[in-house]
């Protein structure tokens, strides 16, 4: 295996209100939602470590202090963790805007902090480089795209269209898996950092064939509802941290 994600920045968008989980979270932020006795953030960091991630930036908002306390009490082996707070909800692109001053690497991977995809992040990065892409979306095949919205790809792996959620347009297809890659040059030279939503203002407005789509067959799961959070235990079990971490020297 190569150095994996060790040479890039990983940004986790974790500022959401978690409204649908309010009755389950008991005053905790969504990324600390309990999954088999562990907060979801522990699974996420364990998963990222498997792919060689060494620098992770959490974009926080709602109940940010609880996340920062957890991170301070659980230092991560061979990983540098930083946080940035949104003064008010700013959307997925807005959160990235607040993180921009902390970015150091030439490539930036962005993850939604309330969903999980067991796709190969290193293969995603390799495809990004091989294709000469400046922006890419990991896409996963699901049996029914109507709940999520469909992503359409051409035969060479470039995205031709992002379709909105449509209950009438059911059926198998690819959806946005909530994992993105950007070059720093793309972020600096585009409207991304001036937008509120990556999905609605940046991706949906992009010209066909300008954003790379990396297709994976991995399992996709969100933790945004009580039902999906309850089901997460079985899916995330392989990523249970096995030992406490420590910070990099």
PDB file of C-alpha atoms in Angstrom:
ATOM      1  CA  UNK A   1       0.000   0.000   0.000  1.00  0.00           C
ATOM      2  CA  UNK A   2       1.190   3.549  -0.719  1.00  0.00           C
ATOM      3  CA  UNK A   3       1.357   6.289   1.902  1.00  0.00           C
ATOM      4  CA  UNK A   4      -2.397   6.508   1.546  1.00  0.00           C
ATOM      5  CA  UNK A   5      -3.932   9.707   2.838  1.00  0.00           C
ATOM      6  CA  UNK A   6      -0.848  10.784   4.782  1.00  0.00           C
ATOM      7  CA  UNK A   7      -0.044  13.620   2.368  1.00  0.00           C
ATOM      8  CA  UNK A   8      -3.455  15.274   2.210  1.00  0.00           C
ATOM      9  CA  UNK A   9      -5.771  17.182   4.529  1.00  0.00           C
ATOM     10  CA  UNK A  10      -9.001  15.465   5.594  1.00  0.00           C
ATOM     11  CA  UNK A  11     -11.882  17.763   6.538  1.00  0.00           C
ATOM     12  CA  UNK A  12     -14.899  16.341   8.396  1.00  0.00           C
ATOM     13  CA  UNK A  13     -18.121  18.362   8.249  1.00  0.00           C
ATOM     14  CA  UNK A  14     -19.663  17.896  11.682  1.00  0.00           C
ATOM     15  CA  UNK A  15     -21.597  21.054  12.514  1.00  0.00           C
ATOM     16  CA  UNK A  16     -25.147  19.824  11.927  1.00  0.00           C
ATOM     17  CA  UNK A  17     -27.955  20.248  14.442  1.00  0.00           C
ATOM     18  CA  UNK A  18     -29.039  16.602  14.438  1.00  0.00           C
ATOM     19  CA  UNK A  19     -32.680  17.616  14.750  1.00  0.00           C
ATOM     20  CA  UNK A  20     -34.089  14.210  13.779  1.00  0.00           C
ATOM     21  CA  UNK A  21     -31.922  12.546  16.442  1.00  0.00           C
ATOM     22  CA  UNK A  22     -32.774  14.936  19.252  1.00  0.00           C
ATOM     23  CA  UNK A  23     -34.659  12.299  21.232  1.00  0.00           C
ATOM     24  CA  UNK A  24     -31.746   9.851  20.974  1.00  0.00           C
ATOM     25  CA  UNK A  25     -28.726  12.108  21.420  1.00  0.00           C
ATOM     26  CA  UNK A  26     -29.780  13.421  24.847  1.00  0.00           C
ATOM     27  CA  UNK A  27     -28.032  16.750  24.388  1.00  0.00           C
ATOM     28  CA  UNK A  28     -24.988  15.480  22.495  1.00  0.00           C
ATOM     29  CA  UNK A  29     -23.907  16.499  18.969  1.00  0.00           C
ATOM     30  CA  UNK A  30     -24.585  14.053  16.155  1.00  0.00           C
ATOM     31  CA  UNK A  31     -20.955  13.019  15.671  1.00  0.00           C
ATOM     32  CA  UNK A  32     -20.912  11.797  19.284  1.00  0.00           C
ATOM     33  CA  UNK A  33     -23.986   9.631  18.700  1.00  0.00           C
ATOM     34  CA  UNK A  34     -23.514   6.269  20.465  1.00  0.00           C
ATOM     35  CA  UNK A  35     -22.823   3.236  18.297  1.00  0.00           C
ATOM     36  CA  UNK A  36     -22.217  -0.002  20.210  1.00  0.00           C
ATOM     37  CA  UNK A  37     -20.861   1.818  23.225  1.00  0.00           C
ATOM     38  CA  UNK A  38     -18.586   4.144  21.251  1.00  0.00           C
ATOM     39  CA  UNK A  39     -19.285   7.631  19.889  1.00  0.00           C
ATOM     40  CA  UNK A  40     -19.486   7.713  16.107  1.00  0.00           C
ATOM     41  CA  UNK A  41     -16.395   9.927  15.938  1.00  0.00           C
ATOM     42  CA  UNK A  42     -14.296   7.053  17.309  1.00  0.00           C
ATOM     43  CA  UNK A  43     -15.349   4.789  14.450  1.00  0.00           C
ATOM     44  CA  UNK A  44     -14.721   7.531  11.926  1.00  0.00           C
ATOM     45  CA  UNK A  45     -11.184   8.194  13.152  1.00  0.00           C
ATOM     46  CA  UNK A  46     -10.402   4.479  13.279  1.00  0.00           C
ATOM     47  CA  UNK A  47     -11.585   4.121   9.682  1.00  0.00           C
ATOM     48  CA  UNK A  48      -9.531   7.102   8.487  1.00  0.00           C
ATOM     49  CA  UNK A  49      -6.447   5.748  10.230  1.00  0.00           C
ATOM     50  CA  UNK A  50      -6.718   2.529   8.225  1.00  0.00           C
ATOM     51  CA  UNK A  51      -6.174   4.577   5.051  1.00  0.00           C
ATOM     52  CA  UNK A  52      -3.172   6.419   6.463  1.00  0.00           C
ATOM     53  CA  UNK A  53      -4.817   9.741   7.343  1.00  0.00           C
ATOM     54  CA  UNK A  54      -2.453  11.859   9.406  1.00  0.00           C
ATOM     55  CA  UNK A  55      -4.131  15.279   9.551  1.00  0.00           C
ATOM     56  CA  UNK A  56      -7.852  15.709  10.189  1.00  0.00           C
ATOM     57  CA  UNK A  57      -9.766  18.966  10.600  1.00  0.00           C
ATOM     58  CA  UNK A  58     -13.236  18.876  12.150  1.00  0.00           C
ATOM     59  CA  UNK A  59     -15.653  21.640  11.141  1.00  0.00           C
ATOM     60  CA  UNK A  60     -17.870  22.067  14.189  1.00  0.00           C
ATOM     61  CA  UNK A  61     -20.896  24.123  15.070  1.00  0.00           C
ATOM     62  CA  UNK A  62     -23.736  22.847  17.252  1.00  0.00           C
ATOM     63  CA  UNK A  63     -22.366  21.734  20.668  1.00  0.00           C
ATOM     64  CA  UNK A  64     -18.783  22.080  19.406  1.00  0.00           C
ATOM     65  CA  UNK A  65     -17.393  22.208  22.931  1.00  0.00           C
ATOM     66  CA  UNK A  66     -18.439  18.600  23.586  1.00  0.00           C
ATOM     67  CA  UNK A  67     -16.576  17.379  20.508  1.00  0.00           C
ATOM     68  CA  UNK A  68     -13.464  19.342  21.442  1.00  0.00           C
ATOM     69  CA  UNK A  69     -13.532  17.896  24.960  1.00  0.00           C
ATOM     70  CA  UNK A  70     -13.829  14.352  23.579  1.00  0.00           C
ATOM     71  CA  UNK A  71     -10.912  14.925  21.194  1.00  0.00           C
ATOM     72  CA  UNK A  72      -8.777  16.389  23.989  1.00  0.00           C
ATOM     73  CA  UNK A  73      -9.467  13.332  26.144  1.00  0.00           C
ATOM     74  CA  UNK A  74      -8.833  10.842  23.321  1.00  0.00           C
ATOM     75  CA  UNK A  75      -5.566  11.729  21.541  1.00  0.00           C
ATOM     76  CA  UNK A  76      -5.116   9.799  18.323  1.00  0.00           C
ATOM     77  CA  UNK A  77      -2.109   7.685  17.445  1.00  0.00           C
ATOM     78  CA  UNK A  78      -0.133   9.194  14.524  1.00  0.00           C
ATOM     79  CA  UNK A  79      -2.880  11.701  13.742  1.00  0.00           C
ATOM     80  CA  UNK A  80      -2.956  15.440  14.185  1.00  0.00           C
ATOM     81  CA  UNK A  81      -6.457  16.687  14.912  1.00  0.00           C
ATOM     82  CA  UNK A  82      -7.582  20.293  14.560  1.00  0.00           C
ATOM     83  CA  UNK A  83     -10.982  21.900  14.905  1.00  0.00           C
ATOM     84  CA  UNK A  84     -12.658  24.997  13.538  1.00  0.00           C
ATOM     85  CA  UNK A  85     -15.977  26.416  14.710  1.00  0.00           C
ATOM     86  CA  UNK A  86     -18.692  27.927  12.558  1.00  0.00           C
ATOM     87  CA  UNK A  87     -20.129  30.988  14.331  1.00  0.00           C
ATOM     88  CA  UNK A  88     -23.493  30.091  12.784  1.00  0.00           C
ATOM     89  CA  UNK A  89     -24.725  27.309  10.459  1.00  0.00           C
ATOM     90  CA  UNK A  90     -23.097  27.918   7.081  1.00  0.00           C
ATOM     91  CA  UNK A  91     -23.861  24.827   4.996  1.00  0.00           C
ATOM     92  CA  UNK A  92     -21.359  22.320   3.653  1.00  0.00           C
ATOM     93  CA  UNK A  93     -19.444  24.825   1.524  1.00  0.00           C
ATOM     94  CA  UNK A  94     -19.616  27.479   4.238  1.00  0.00           C
ATOM     95  CA  UNK A  95     -18.055  25.085   6.741  1.00  0.00           C
ATOM     96  CA  UNK A  96     -15.223  24.420   4.297  1.00  0.00           C
ATOM     97  CA  UNK A  97     -14.712  28.172   3.980  1.00  0.00           C
ATOM     98  CA  UNK A  98     -13.995  28.438   7.716  1.00  0.00           C
ATOM     99  CA  UNK A  99     -11.533  25.548   7.453  1.00  0.00           C
ATOM    100  CA  UNK A 100      -9.684  27.030   4.456  1.00  0.00           C
ATOM    101  CA  UNK A 101      -7.041  28.953   6.472  1.00  0.00           C
ATOM    102  CA  UNK A 102      -5.956  25.679   8.086  1.00  0.00           C
ATOM    103  CA  UNK A 103      -5.499  23.768   4.825  1.00  0.00           C
ATOM    104  CA  UNK A 104      -1.887  22.922   3.998  1.00  0.00           C
ATOM    105  CA  UNK A 105      -1.821  20.087   1.463  1.00  0.00           C
ATOM    106  CA  UNK A 106      -2.262  20.229  -2.306  1.00  0.00           C
ATOM    107  CA  UNK A 107      -5.318  17.944  -2.064  1.00  0.00           C
ATOM    108  CA  UNK A 108      -8.206  18.081   0.384  1.00  0.00           C
ATOM    109  CA  UNK A 109     -10.601  15.237   1.148  1.00  0.00           C
ATOM    110  CA  UNK A 110     -13.960  16.320   2.584  1.00  0.00           C
ATOM    111  CA  UNK A 111     -16.348  13.957   4.387  1.00  0.00           C
ATOM    112  CA  UNK A 112     -19.856  14.395   5.696  1.00  0.00           C
ATOM    113  CA  UNK A 113     -19.687  13.596   9.400  1.00  0.00           C
ATOM    114  CA  UNK A 114     -23.085  11.909   9.555  1.00  0.00           C
ATOM    115  CA  UNK A 115     -22.696   9.200   6.923  1.00  0.00           C
ATOM    116  CA  UNK A 116     -20.364   6.282   6.277  1.00  0.00           C
ATOM    117  CA  UNK A 117     -19.173   4.564   3.133  1.00  0.00           C
ATOM    118  CA  UNK A 118     -16.780   1.618   3.285  1.00  0.00           C
ATOM    119  CA  UNK A 119     -15.258   2.470  -0.095  1.00  0.00           C
ATOM    120  CA  UNK A 120     -11.484   2.514  -0.597  1.00  0.00           C
ATOM    121  CA  UNK A 121     -10.335   6.081   0.080  1.00  0.00           C
ATOM    122  CA  UNK A 122      -6.834   5.436  -1.248  1.00  0.00           C
ATOM    123  CA  UNK A 123      -8.195   4.074  -4.533  1.00  0.00           C
ATOM    124  CA  UNK A 124     -10.378   7.184  -4.709  1.00  0.00           C
ATOM    125  CA  UNK A 125      -7.302   9.391  -4.308  1.00  0.00           C
ATOM    126  CA  UNK A 126      -5.338   7.341  -6.867  1.00  0.00           C
ATOM    127  CA  UNK A 127      -8.155   7.722  -9.409  1.00  0.00           C
ATOM    128  CA  UNK A 128      -8.270  11.469  -8.723  1.00  0.00           C
ATOM    129  CA  UNK A 129      -4.565  11.758  -9.567  1.00  0.00           C
ATOM    130  CA  UNK A 130      -4.685   9.426 -12.572  1.00  0.00           C
ATOM    131  CA  UNK A 131      -7.601  11.318 -14.107  1.00  0.00           C
ATOM    132  CA  UNK A 132      -5.992  14.715 -13.549  1.00  0.00           C
ATOM    133  CA  UNK A 133      -9.137  15.814 -11.725  1.00  0.00           C
ATOM    134  CA  UNK A 134      -9.468  18.969  -9.655  1.00  0.00           C
ATOM    135  CA  UNK A 135     -12.773  17.970  -8.023  1.00  0.00           C
ATOM    136  CA  UNK A 136     -14.267  14.516  -7.473  1.00  0.00           C
ATOM    137  CA  UNK A 137     -17.191  12.842  -5.728  1.00  0.00           C
ATOM    138  CA  UNK A 138     -17.243   9.282  -4.433  1.00  0.00           C
ATOM    139  CA  UNK A 139     -20.396   7.647  -5.763  1.00  0.00           C
ATOM    140  CA  UNK A 140     -21.980   4.464  -4.482  1.00  0.00           C
ATOM    141  CA  UNK A 141     -24.525   2.215  -6.161  1.00  0.00           C
ATOM    142  CA  UNK A 142     -27.782   1.710  -4.240  1.00  0.00           C
ATOM    143  CA  UNK A 143     -30.959  -0.228  -5.106  1.00  0.00           C
ATOM    144  CA  UNK A 144     -33.152   2.886  -4.953  1.00  0.00           C
ATOM    145  CA  UNK A 145     -31.880   6.417  -5.579  1.00  0.00           C
ATOM    146  CA  UNK A 146     -35.192   8.202  -4.932  1.00  0.00           C
ATOM    147  CA  UNK A 147     -34.352   9.011  -1.297  1.00  0.00           C
ATOM    148  CA  UNK A 148     -30.990  10.572  -2.127  1.00  0.00           C
ATOM    149  CA  UNK A 149     -30.911  11.958  -5.646  1.00  0.00           C
ATOM    150  CA  UNK A 150     -29.086  10.332  -8.532  1.00  0.00           C
ATOM    151  CA  UNK A 151     -25.586  10.962  -9.923  1.00  0.00           C
ATOM    152  CA  UNK A 152     -25.134  10.181 -13.592  1.00  0.00           C
ATOM    153  CA  UNK A 153     -21.700   9.265 -14.985  1.00  0.00           C
ATOM    154  CA  UNK A 154     -20.350   8.954 -18.508  1.00  0.00           C
ATOM    155  CA  UNK A 155     -18.393   5.938 -19.721  1.00  0.00           C
ATOM    156  CA  UNK A 156     -15.089   7.529 -18.655  1.00  0.00           C
ATOM    157  CA  UNK A 157     -16.119   8.245 -15.072  1.00  0.00           C
ATOM    158  CA  UNK A 158     -16.988  11.942 -15.296  1.00  0.00           C
ATOM    159  CA  UNK A 159     -20.223  13.259 -13.838  1.00  0.00           C
ATOM    160  CA  UNK A 160     -22.772  14.458 -16.369  1.00  0.00           C
ATOM    161  CA  UNK A 161     -25.638  15.300 -14.035  1.00  0.00           C
ATOM    162  CA  UNK A 162     -26.733  15.558 -10.407  1.00  0.00           C
ATOM    163  CA  UNK A 163     -30.466  14.834 -10.243  1.00  0.00           C
ATOM    164  CA  UNK A 164     -32.553  16.024  -7.289  1.00  0.00           C
ATOM    165  CA  UNK A 165     -34.414  13.628  -4.998  1.00  0.00           C
ATOM    166  CA  UNK A 166     -37.487  12.377  -6.838  1.00  0.00           C
ATOM    167  CA  UNK A 167     -39.818   9.781  -5.280  1.00  0.00           C
ATOM    168  CA  UNK A 168     -41.157   9.049  -8.766  1.00  0.00           C
ATOM    169  CA  UNK A 169     -37.695   8.280 -10.150  1.00  0.00           C
ATOM    170  CA  UNK A 170     -36.907   5.119  -8.238  1.00  0.00           C
ATOM    171  CA  UNK A 171     -34.564   2.334  -9.207  1.00  0.00           C
ATOM    172  CA  UNK A 172     -30.930   1.364  -8.897  1.00  0.00           C
ATOM    173  CA  UNK A 173     -28.184   3.843  -9.634  1.00  0.00           C
ATOM    174  CA  UNK A 174     -25.374   5.915  -8.177  1.00  0.00           C
ATOM    175  CA  UNK A 175     -25.715   8.481  -5.411  1.00  0.00           C
ATOM    176  CA  UNK A 176     -23.376  10.974  -3.789  1.00  0.00           C
ATOM    177  CA  UNK A 177     -21.644   9.069  -0.965  1.00  0.00           C
ATOM    178  CA  UNK A 178     -20.640  12.229   0.912  1.00  0.00           C
ATOM    179  CA  UNK A 179     -16.872  11.972   0.291  1.00  0.00           C
ATOM    180  CA  UNK A 180     -15.173  14.554  -1.925  1.00  0.00           C
ATOM    181  CA  UNK A 181     -11.709  15.436  -3.212  1.00  0.00           C
ATOM    182  CA  UNK A 182     -10.564  18.892  -4.235  1.00  0.00           C
ATOM    183  CA  UNK A 183      -7.290  20.404  -5.261  1.00  0.00           C
ATOM    184  CA  UNK A 184      -6.326  23.484  -3.282  1.00  0.00           C
ATOM    185  CA  UNK A 185      -6.111  25.325  -6.592  1.00  0.00           C
ATOM    186  CA  UNK A 186      -9.725  24.411  -7.372  1.00  0.00           C
ATOM    187  CA  UNK A 187     -10.899  25.693  -4.006  1.00  0.00           C
ATOM    188  CA  UNK A 188      -8.989  28.940  -4.372  1.00  0.00           C
ATOM    189  CA  UNK A 189     -10.085  29.597  -7.933  1.00  0.00           C
ATOM    190  CA  UNK A 190     -13.734  28.628  -7.842  1.00  0.00           C
ATOM    191  CA  UNK A 191     -16.967  29.700  -6.218  1.00  0.00           C
ATOM    192  CA  UNK A 192     -16.792  26.897  -3.630  1.00  0.00           C
ATOM    193  CA  UNK A 193     -15.669  29.046  -0.736  1.00  0.00           C
ATOM    194  CA  UNK A 194     -18.288  31.695  -1.517  1.00  0.00           C
ATOM    195  CA  UNK A 195     -21.163  29.207  -1.601  1.00  0.00           C
ATOM    196  CA  UNK A 196     -23.306  27.732   1.158  1.00  0.00           C
ATOM    197  CA  UNK A 197     -23.960  24.247  -0.224  1.00  0.00           C
ATOM    198  CA  UNK A 198     -21.456  22.065  -2.054  1.00  0.00           C
ATOM    199  CA  UNK A 199     -24.253  19.825  -3.284  1.00  0.00           C
ATOM    200  CA  UNK A 200     -26.753  22.433  -4.510  1.00  0.00           C
ATOM    201  CA  UNK A 201     -24.563  25.380  -5.491  1.00  0.00           C
ATOM    202  CA  UNK A 202     -21.286  23.828  -6.602  1.00  0.00           C
ATOM    203  CA  UNK A 203     -21.868  20.286  -7.847  1.00  0.00           C
ATOM    204  CA  UNK A 204     -25.310  20.818  -9.378  1.00  0.00           C
ATOM    205  CA  UNK A 205     -24.096  23.953 -11.192  1.00  0.00           C
ATOM    206  CA  UNK A 206     -20.908  22.387 -12.603  1.00  0.00           C
ATOM    207  CA  UNK A 207     -20.645  21.860 -16.328  1.00  0.00           C
ATOM    208  CA  UNK A 208     -21.037  18.214 -17.400  1.00  0.00           C
ATOM    209  CA  UNK A 209     -17.725  16.365 -17.448  1.00  0.00           C
ATOM    210  CA  UNK A 210     -15.844  18.725 -15.109  1.00  0.00           C
ATOM    211  CA  UNK A 211     -16.235  16.774 -11.856  1.00  0.00           C
ATOM    212  CA  UNK A 212     -14.854  13.274 -11.508  1.00  0.00           C
ATOM    213  CA  UNK A 213     -17.132  10.511 -10.225  1.00  0.00           C
ATOM    214  CA  UNK A 214     -15.441   7.583  -8.505  1.00  0.00           C
ATOM    215  CA  UNK A 215     -17.866   4.654  -8.482  1.00  0.00           C
ATOM    216  CA  UNK A 216     -17.718   2.153  -5.629  1.00  0.00           C
ATOM    217  CA  UNK A 217     -19.870  -0.780  -4.546  1.00  0.00           C
ATOM    218  CA  UNK A 218     -19.205  -0.223  -0.832  1.00  0.00           C
ATOM    219  CA  UNK A 219     -21.932  -0.105   1.797  1.00  0.00           C
ATOM    220  CA  UNK A 220     -23.394   3.380   2.366  1.00  0.00           C
ATOM    221  CA  UNK A 221     -25.070   4.257   5.651  1.00  0.00           C
ATOM    222  CA  UNK A 222     -26.168   7.488   7.274  1.00  0.00           C
ATOM    223  CA  UNK A 223     -26.828   8.010  10.975  1.00  0.00           C
ATOM    224  CA  UNK A 224     -29.326  10.831  10.556  1.00  0.00           C
ATOM    225  CA  UNK A 225     -32.448   9.124  11.929  1.00  0.00           C
ATOM    226  CA  UNK A 226     -33.064   7.011  15.059  1.00  0.00           C
ATOM    227  CA  UNK A 227     -33.691   3.976  12.849  1.00  0.00           C
ATOM    228  CA  UNK A 228     -30.504   4.359  10.804  1.00  0.00           C
ATOM    229  CA  UNK A 229     -28.464   5.068  13.939  1.00  0.00           C
ATOM    230  CA  UNK A 230     -29.761   1.872  15.544  1.00  0.00           C
ATOM    231  CA  UNK A 231     -28.820  -0.097  12.415  1.00  0.00           C
ATOM    232  CA  UNK A 232     -25.306   1.379  12.365  1.00  0.00           C
ATOM    233  CA  UNK A 233     -23.999  -0.952  15.085  1.00  0.00           C
ATOM    234  CA  UNK A 234     -23.738  -3.961  12.797  1.00  0.00           C
ATOM    235  CA  UNK A 235     -22.283  -1.993   9.906  1.00  0.00           C
ATOM    236  CA  UNK A 236     -19.615  -0.146  11.883  1.00  0.00           C
ATOM    237  CA  UNK A 237     -18.492  -3.006  14.129  1.00  0.00           C
ATOM    238  CA  UNK A 238     -15.409  -3.856  11.998  1.00  0.00           C
ATOM    239  CA  UNK A 239     -14.116  -0.328  12.625  1.00  0.00           C
ATOM    240  CA  UNK A 240     -14.331  -0.459  16.423  1.00  0.00           C
ATOM    241  CA  UNK A 241     -11.117   1.064  17.817  1.00  0.00           C
ATOM    242  CA  UNK A 242      -9.061  -1.649  19.500  1.00  0.00           C
ATOM    243  CA  UNK A 243      -6.714   0.499  21.548  1.00  0.00           C
ATOM    244  CA  UNK A 244      -6.464   4.049  22.836  1.00  0.00           C
ATOM    245  CA  UNK A 245      -4.387   6.378  20.713  1.00  0.00           C
ATOM    246  CA  UNK A 246      -1.751   8.945  21.392  1.00  0.00           C
ATOM    247  CA  UNK A 247      -0.681  12.065  19.571  1.00  0.00           C
ATOM    248  CA  UNK A 248       2.107  12.211  17.026  1.00  0.00           C
ATOM    249  CA  UNK A 249       5.484  13.261  18.414  1.00  0.00           C
TER     250      UNK A 249
END
